mmCIF file of C-alpha atoms in Angstrom:
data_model
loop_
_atom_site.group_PDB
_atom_site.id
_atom_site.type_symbol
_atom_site.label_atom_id
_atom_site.label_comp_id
_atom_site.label_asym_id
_atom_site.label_seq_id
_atom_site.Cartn_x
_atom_site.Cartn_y
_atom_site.Cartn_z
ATOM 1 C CA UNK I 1 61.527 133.063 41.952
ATOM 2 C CA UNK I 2 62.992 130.292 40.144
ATOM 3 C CA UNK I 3 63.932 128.234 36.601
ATOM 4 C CA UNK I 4 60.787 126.900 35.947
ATOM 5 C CA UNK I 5 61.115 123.019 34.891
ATOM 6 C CA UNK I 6 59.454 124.083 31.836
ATOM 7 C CA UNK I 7 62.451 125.775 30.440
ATOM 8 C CA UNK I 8 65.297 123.386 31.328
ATOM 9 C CA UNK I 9 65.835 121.791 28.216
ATOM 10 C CA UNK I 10 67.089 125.099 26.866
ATOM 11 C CA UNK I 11 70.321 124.118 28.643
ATOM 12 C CA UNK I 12 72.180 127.632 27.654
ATOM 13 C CA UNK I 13 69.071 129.448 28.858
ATOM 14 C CA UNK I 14 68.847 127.075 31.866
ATOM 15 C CA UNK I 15 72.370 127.750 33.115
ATOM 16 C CA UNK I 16 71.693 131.450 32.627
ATOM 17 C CA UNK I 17 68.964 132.205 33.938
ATOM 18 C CA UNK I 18 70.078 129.819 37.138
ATOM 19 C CA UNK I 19 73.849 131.781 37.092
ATOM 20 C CA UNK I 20 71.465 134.834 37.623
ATOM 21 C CA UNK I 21 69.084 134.393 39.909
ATOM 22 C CA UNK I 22 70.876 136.040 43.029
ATOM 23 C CA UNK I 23 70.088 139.365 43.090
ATOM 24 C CA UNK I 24 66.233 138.156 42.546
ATOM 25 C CA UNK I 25 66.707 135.654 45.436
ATOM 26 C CA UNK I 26 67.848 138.513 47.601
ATOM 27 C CA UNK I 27 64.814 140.967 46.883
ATOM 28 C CA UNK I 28 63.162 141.755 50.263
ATOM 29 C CA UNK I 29 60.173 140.353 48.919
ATOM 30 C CA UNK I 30 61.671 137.086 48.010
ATOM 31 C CA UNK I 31 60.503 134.447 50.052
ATOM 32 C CA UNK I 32 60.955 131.041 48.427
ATOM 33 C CA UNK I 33 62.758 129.557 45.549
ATOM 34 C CA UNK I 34 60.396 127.748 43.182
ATOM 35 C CA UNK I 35 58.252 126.491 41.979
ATOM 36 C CA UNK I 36 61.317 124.040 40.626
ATOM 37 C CA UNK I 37 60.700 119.902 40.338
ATOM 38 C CA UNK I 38 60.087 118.508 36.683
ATOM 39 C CA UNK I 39 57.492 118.642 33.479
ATOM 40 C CA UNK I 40 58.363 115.603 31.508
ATOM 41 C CA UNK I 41 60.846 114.465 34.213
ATOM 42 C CA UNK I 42 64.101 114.454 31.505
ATOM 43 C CA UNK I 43 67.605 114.973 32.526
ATOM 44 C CA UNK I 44 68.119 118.314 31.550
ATOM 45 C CA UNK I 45 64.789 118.945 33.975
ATOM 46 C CA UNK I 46 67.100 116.988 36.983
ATOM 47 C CA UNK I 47 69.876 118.765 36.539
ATOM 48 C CA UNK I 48 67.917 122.143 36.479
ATOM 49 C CA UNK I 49 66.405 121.084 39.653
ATOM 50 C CA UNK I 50 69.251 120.058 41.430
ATOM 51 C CA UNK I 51 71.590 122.824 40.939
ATOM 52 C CA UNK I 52 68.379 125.488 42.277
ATOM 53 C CA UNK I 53 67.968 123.290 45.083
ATOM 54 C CA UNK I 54 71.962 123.659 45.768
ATOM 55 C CA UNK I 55 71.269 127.676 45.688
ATOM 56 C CA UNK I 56 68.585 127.294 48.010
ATOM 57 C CA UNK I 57 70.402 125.086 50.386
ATOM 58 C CA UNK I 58 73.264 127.483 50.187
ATOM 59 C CA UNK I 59 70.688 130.760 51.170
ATOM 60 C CA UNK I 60 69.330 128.502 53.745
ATOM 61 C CA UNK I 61 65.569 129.254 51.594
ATOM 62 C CA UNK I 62 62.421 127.905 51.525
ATOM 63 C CA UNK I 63 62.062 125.843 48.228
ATOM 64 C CA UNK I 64 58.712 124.871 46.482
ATOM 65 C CA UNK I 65 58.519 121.915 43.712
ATOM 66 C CA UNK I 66 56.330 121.305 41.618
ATOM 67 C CA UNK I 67 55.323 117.638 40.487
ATOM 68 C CA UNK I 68 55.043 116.450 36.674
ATOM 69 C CA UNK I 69 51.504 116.964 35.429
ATOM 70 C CA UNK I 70 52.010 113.443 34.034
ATOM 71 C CA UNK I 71 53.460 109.955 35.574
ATOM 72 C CA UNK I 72 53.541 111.950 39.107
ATOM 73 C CA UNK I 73 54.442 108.735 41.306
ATOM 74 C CA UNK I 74 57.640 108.316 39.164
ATOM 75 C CA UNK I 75 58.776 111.887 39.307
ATOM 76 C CA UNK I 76 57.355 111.901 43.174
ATOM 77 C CA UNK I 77 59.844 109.149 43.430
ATOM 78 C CA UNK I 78 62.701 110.527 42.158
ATOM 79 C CA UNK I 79 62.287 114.045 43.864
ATOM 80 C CA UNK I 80 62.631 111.814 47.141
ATOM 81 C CA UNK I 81 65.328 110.235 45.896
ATOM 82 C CA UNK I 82 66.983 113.821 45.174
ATOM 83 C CA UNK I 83 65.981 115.298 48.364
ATOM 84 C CA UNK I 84 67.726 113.015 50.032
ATOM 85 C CA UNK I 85 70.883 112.980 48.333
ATOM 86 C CA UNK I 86 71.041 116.297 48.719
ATOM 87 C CA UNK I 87 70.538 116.732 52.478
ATOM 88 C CA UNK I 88 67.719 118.807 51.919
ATOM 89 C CA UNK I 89 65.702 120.214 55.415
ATOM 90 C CA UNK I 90 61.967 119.124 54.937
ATOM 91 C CA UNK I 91 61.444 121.835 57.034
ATOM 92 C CA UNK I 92 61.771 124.427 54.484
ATOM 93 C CA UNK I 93 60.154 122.808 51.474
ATOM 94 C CA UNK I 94 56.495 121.964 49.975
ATOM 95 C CA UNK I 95 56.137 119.395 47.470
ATOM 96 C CA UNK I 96 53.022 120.687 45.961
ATOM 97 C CA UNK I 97 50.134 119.665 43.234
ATOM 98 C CA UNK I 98 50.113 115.716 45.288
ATOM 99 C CA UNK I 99 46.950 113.804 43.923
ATOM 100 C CA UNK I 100 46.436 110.236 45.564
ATOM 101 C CA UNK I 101 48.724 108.571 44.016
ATOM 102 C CA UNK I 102 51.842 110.722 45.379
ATOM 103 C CA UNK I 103 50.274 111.835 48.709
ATOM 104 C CA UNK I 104 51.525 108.751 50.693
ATOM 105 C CA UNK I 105 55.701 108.953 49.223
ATOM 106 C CA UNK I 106 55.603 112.719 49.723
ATOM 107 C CA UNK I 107 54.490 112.736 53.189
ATOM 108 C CA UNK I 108 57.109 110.063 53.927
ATOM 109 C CA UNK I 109 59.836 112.496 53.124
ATOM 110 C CA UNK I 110 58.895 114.618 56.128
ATOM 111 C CA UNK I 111 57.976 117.872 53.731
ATOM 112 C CA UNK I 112 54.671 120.056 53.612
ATOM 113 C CA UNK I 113 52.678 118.167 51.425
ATOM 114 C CA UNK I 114 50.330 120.770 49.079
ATOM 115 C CA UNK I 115 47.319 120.330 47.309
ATOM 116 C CA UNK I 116 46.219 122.399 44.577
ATOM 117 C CA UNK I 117 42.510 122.303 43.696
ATOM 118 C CA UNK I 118 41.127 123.302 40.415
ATOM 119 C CA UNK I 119 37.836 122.823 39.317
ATOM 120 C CA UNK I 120 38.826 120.345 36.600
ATOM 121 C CA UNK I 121 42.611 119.506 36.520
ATOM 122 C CA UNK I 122 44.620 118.339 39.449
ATOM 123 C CA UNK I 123 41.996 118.326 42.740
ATOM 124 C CA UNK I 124 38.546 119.375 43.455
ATOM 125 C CA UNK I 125 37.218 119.953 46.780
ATOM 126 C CA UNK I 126 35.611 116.209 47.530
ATOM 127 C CA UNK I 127 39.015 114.454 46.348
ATOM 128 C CA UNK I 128 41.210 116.840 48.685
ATOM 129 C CA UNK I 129 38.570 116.323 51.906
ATOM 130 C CA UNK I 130 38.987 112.376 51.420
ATOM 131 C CA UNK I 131 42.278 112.449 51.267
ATOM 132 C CA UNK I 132 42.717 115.151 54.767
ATOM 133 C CA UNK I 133 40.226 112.405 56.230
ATOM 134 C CA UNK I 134 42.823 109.400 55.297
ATOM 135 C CA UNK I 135 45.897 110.958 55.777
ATOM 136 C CA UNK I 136 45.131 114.333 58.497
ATOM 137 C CA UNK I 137 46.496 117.850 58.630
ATOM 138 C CA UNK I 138 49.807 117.296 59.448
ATOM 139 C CA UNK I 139 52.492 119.408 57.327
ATOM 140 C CA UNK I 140 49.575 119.174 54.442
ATOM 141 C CA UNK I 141 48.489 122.597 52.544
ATOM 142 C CA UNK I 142 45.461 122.673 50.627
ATOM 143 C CA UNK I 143 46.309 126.160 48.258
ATOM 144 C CA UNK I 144 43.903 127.291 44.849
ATOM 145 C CA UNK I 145 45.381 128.257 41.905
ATOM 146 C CA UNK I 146 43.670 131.006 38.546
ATOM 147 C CA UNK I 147 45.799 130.929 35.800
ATOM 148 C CA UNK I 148 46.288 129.243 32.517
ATOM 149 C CA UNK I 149 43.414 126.883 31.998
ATOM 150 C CA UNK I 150 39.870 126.223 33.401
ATOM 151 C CA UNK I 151 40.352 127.600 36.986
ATOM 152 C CA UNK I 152 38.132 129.092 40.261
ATOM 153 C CA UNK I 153 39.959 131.916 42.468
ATOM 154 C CA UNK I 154 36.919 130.428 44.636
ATOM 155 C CA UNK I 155 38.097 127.173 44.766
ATOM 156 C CA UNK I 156 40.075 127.254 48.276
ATOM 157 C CA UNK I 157 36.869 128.587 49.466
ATOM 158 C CA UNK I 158 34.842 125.922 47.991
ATOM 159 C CA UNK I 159 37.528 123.250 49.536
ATOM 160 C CA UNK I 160 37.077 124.548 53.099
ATOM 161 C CA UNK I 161 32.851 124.101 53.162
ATOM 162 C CA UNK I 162 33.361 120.630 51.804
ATOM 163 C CA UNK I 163 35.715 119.892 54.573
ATOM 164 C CA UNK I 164 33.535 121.308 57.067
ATOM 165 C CA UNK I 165 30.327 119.624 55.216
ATOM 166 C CA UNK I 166 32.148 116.185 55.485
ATOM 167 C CA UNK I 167 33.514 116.630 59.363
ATOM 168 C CA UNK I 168 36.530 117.681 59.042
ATOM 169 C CA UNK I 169 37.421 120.078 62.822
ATOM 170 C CA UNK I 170 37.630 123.647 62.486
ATOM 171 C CA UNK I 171 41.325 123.132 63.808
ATOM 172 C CA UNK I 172 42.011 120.975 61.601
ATOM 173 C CA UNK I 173 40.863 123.153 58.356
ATOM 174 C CA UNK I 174 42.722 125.962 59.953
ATOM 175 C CA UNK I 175 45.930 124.105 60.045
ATOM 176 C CA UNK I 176 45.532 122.948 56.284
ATOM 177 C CA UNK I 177 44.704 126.760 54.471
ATOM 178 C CA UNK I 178 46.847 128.673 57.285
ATOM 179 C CA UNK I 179 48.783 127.339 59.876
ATOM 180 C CA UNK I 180 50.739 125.141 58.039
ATOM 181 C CA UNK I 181 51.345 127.641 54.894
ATOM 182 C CA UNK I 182 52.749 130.219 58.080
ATOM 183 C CA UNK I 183 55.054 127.692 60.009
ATOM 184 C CA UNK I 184 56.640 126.863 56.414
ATOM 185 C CA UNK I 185 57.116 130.490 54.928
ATOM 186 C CA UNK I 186 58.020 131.259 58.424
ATOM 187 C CA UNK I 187 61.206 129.630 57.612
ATOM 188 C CA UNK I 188 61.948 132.565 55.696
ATOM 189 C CA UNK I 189 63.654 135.641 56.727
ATOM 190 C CA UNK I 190 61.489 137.998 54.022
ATOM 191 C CA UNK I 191 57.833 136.313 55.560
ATOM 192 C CA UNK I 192 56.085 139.292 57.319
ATOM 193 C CA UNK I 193 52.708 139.009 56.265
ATOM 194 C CA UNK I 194 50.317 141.674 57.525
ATOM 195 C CA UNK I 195 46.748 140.712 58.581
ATOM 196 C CA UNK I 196 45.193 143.990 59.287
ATOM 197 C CA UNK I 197 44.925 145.425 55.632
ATOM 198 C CA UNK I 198 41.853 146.477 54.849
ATOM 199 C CA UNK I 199 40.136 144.652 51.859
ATOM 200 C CA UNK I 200 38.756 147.932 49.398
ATOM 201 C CA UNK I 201 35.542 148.688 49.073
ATOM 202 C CA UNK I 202 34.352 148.783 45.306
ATOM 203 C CA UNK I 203 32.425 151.920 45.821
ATOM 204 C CA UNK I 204 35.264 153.575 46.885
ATOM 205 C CA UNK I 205 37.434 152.494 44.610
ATOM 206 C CA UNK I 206 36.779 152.707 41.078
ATOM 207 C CA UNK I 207 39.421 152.394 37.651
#
């Protein structure tokens, strides 16, 4: 639950929709703030993302940011530069949507480092398993996104047998589409996940 960066130059809206996230924040349900970062990297976007990051420091919450679709090393730059003005615990965030040219300055600020993979936009599969072979599964998350756009609700599924097919350790591919997504949400109070649903069966379950 968050401002997306999208809407901060709406500056009235902004500031409203910021003053009112609490009772949101405090759902049961509620496990991160985010995704929050920048779009076009403007002011208005900074100071968007810098007063959400102030809530979630305050609520002690896990915080996820998103990186500019466009001229990523200079907003992955200054989201470094912010995170550490701000006294922000890596621990609890994940700078997500990292391509190869941002990989390298986010892992340096001692967050989860995520990588979204699309079949088109952002990552596929091959560029995500040569960057886990450069850079390894430490604090790195390898999510799929379907939503606006050309996308593949396959496409985490698609990342894991390319890792495997290129050598990565079952370990290791664990770590980077679970273990690492668990320690992080983990942070928060509201993460109880529950493993032993049962998926439905479609002849049992018919609209």
């Amino acid at each position: 639950m968050s401002l997306n960066p999208k809407e901060a130059e709406d500056t009235v809206l902004a500031a409203e929709v910021i003053d009112g996230l609490g009772p949101y924040l405090d759902h049961p349900r509620c496990v991160a703030l985010g995704e929050i970062g920048f779009n076009n990297i403007t002011a208005n976007e900074e100071r968007a993302f810098v007063r959400q990051l102030q809530v979630a420091k305050e609520r002690n919450m896990v915080v996820i940011i998103h990186l500019p679709h466009n001229d990523k090393p200079r907003g992955m730059c200054r989201i470094a530069e912010i995170l550490k003005a701000e006294r922000m615990n890596p621990d609890r965030i994940l700078i997500d949507h990292n391509t190869e040219d941002t990989i390298r300055l986010s892992r340096e600020t001692g967050c989860f480092s995520g990588m979204t993979v699309y079949p088109i936009s952002k990552l596929n599969p091959e560029r995500v398993s040569a960057i886990i072979r450069e850079y390894g599964s430490e604090r790195m998350i390898v999510d799929g996104s379907a939503d606006w756009g050309v996308s593949d609700p396959l496409s985490l599924v698609r990342t894991v047998e390319r890792l495997a097919k290129d050598g990565v350790a079952p370990a290791e591919i664990q770590r980077l589409v679970h273990d690492n997504a668990m320690a992080l949400y983990g942070h928060s109070q509201n993460w109880h996940p529950d493993f032993t649903i049962k998926p439905l069966d479609p002849r049992e379950f018919q609209r």
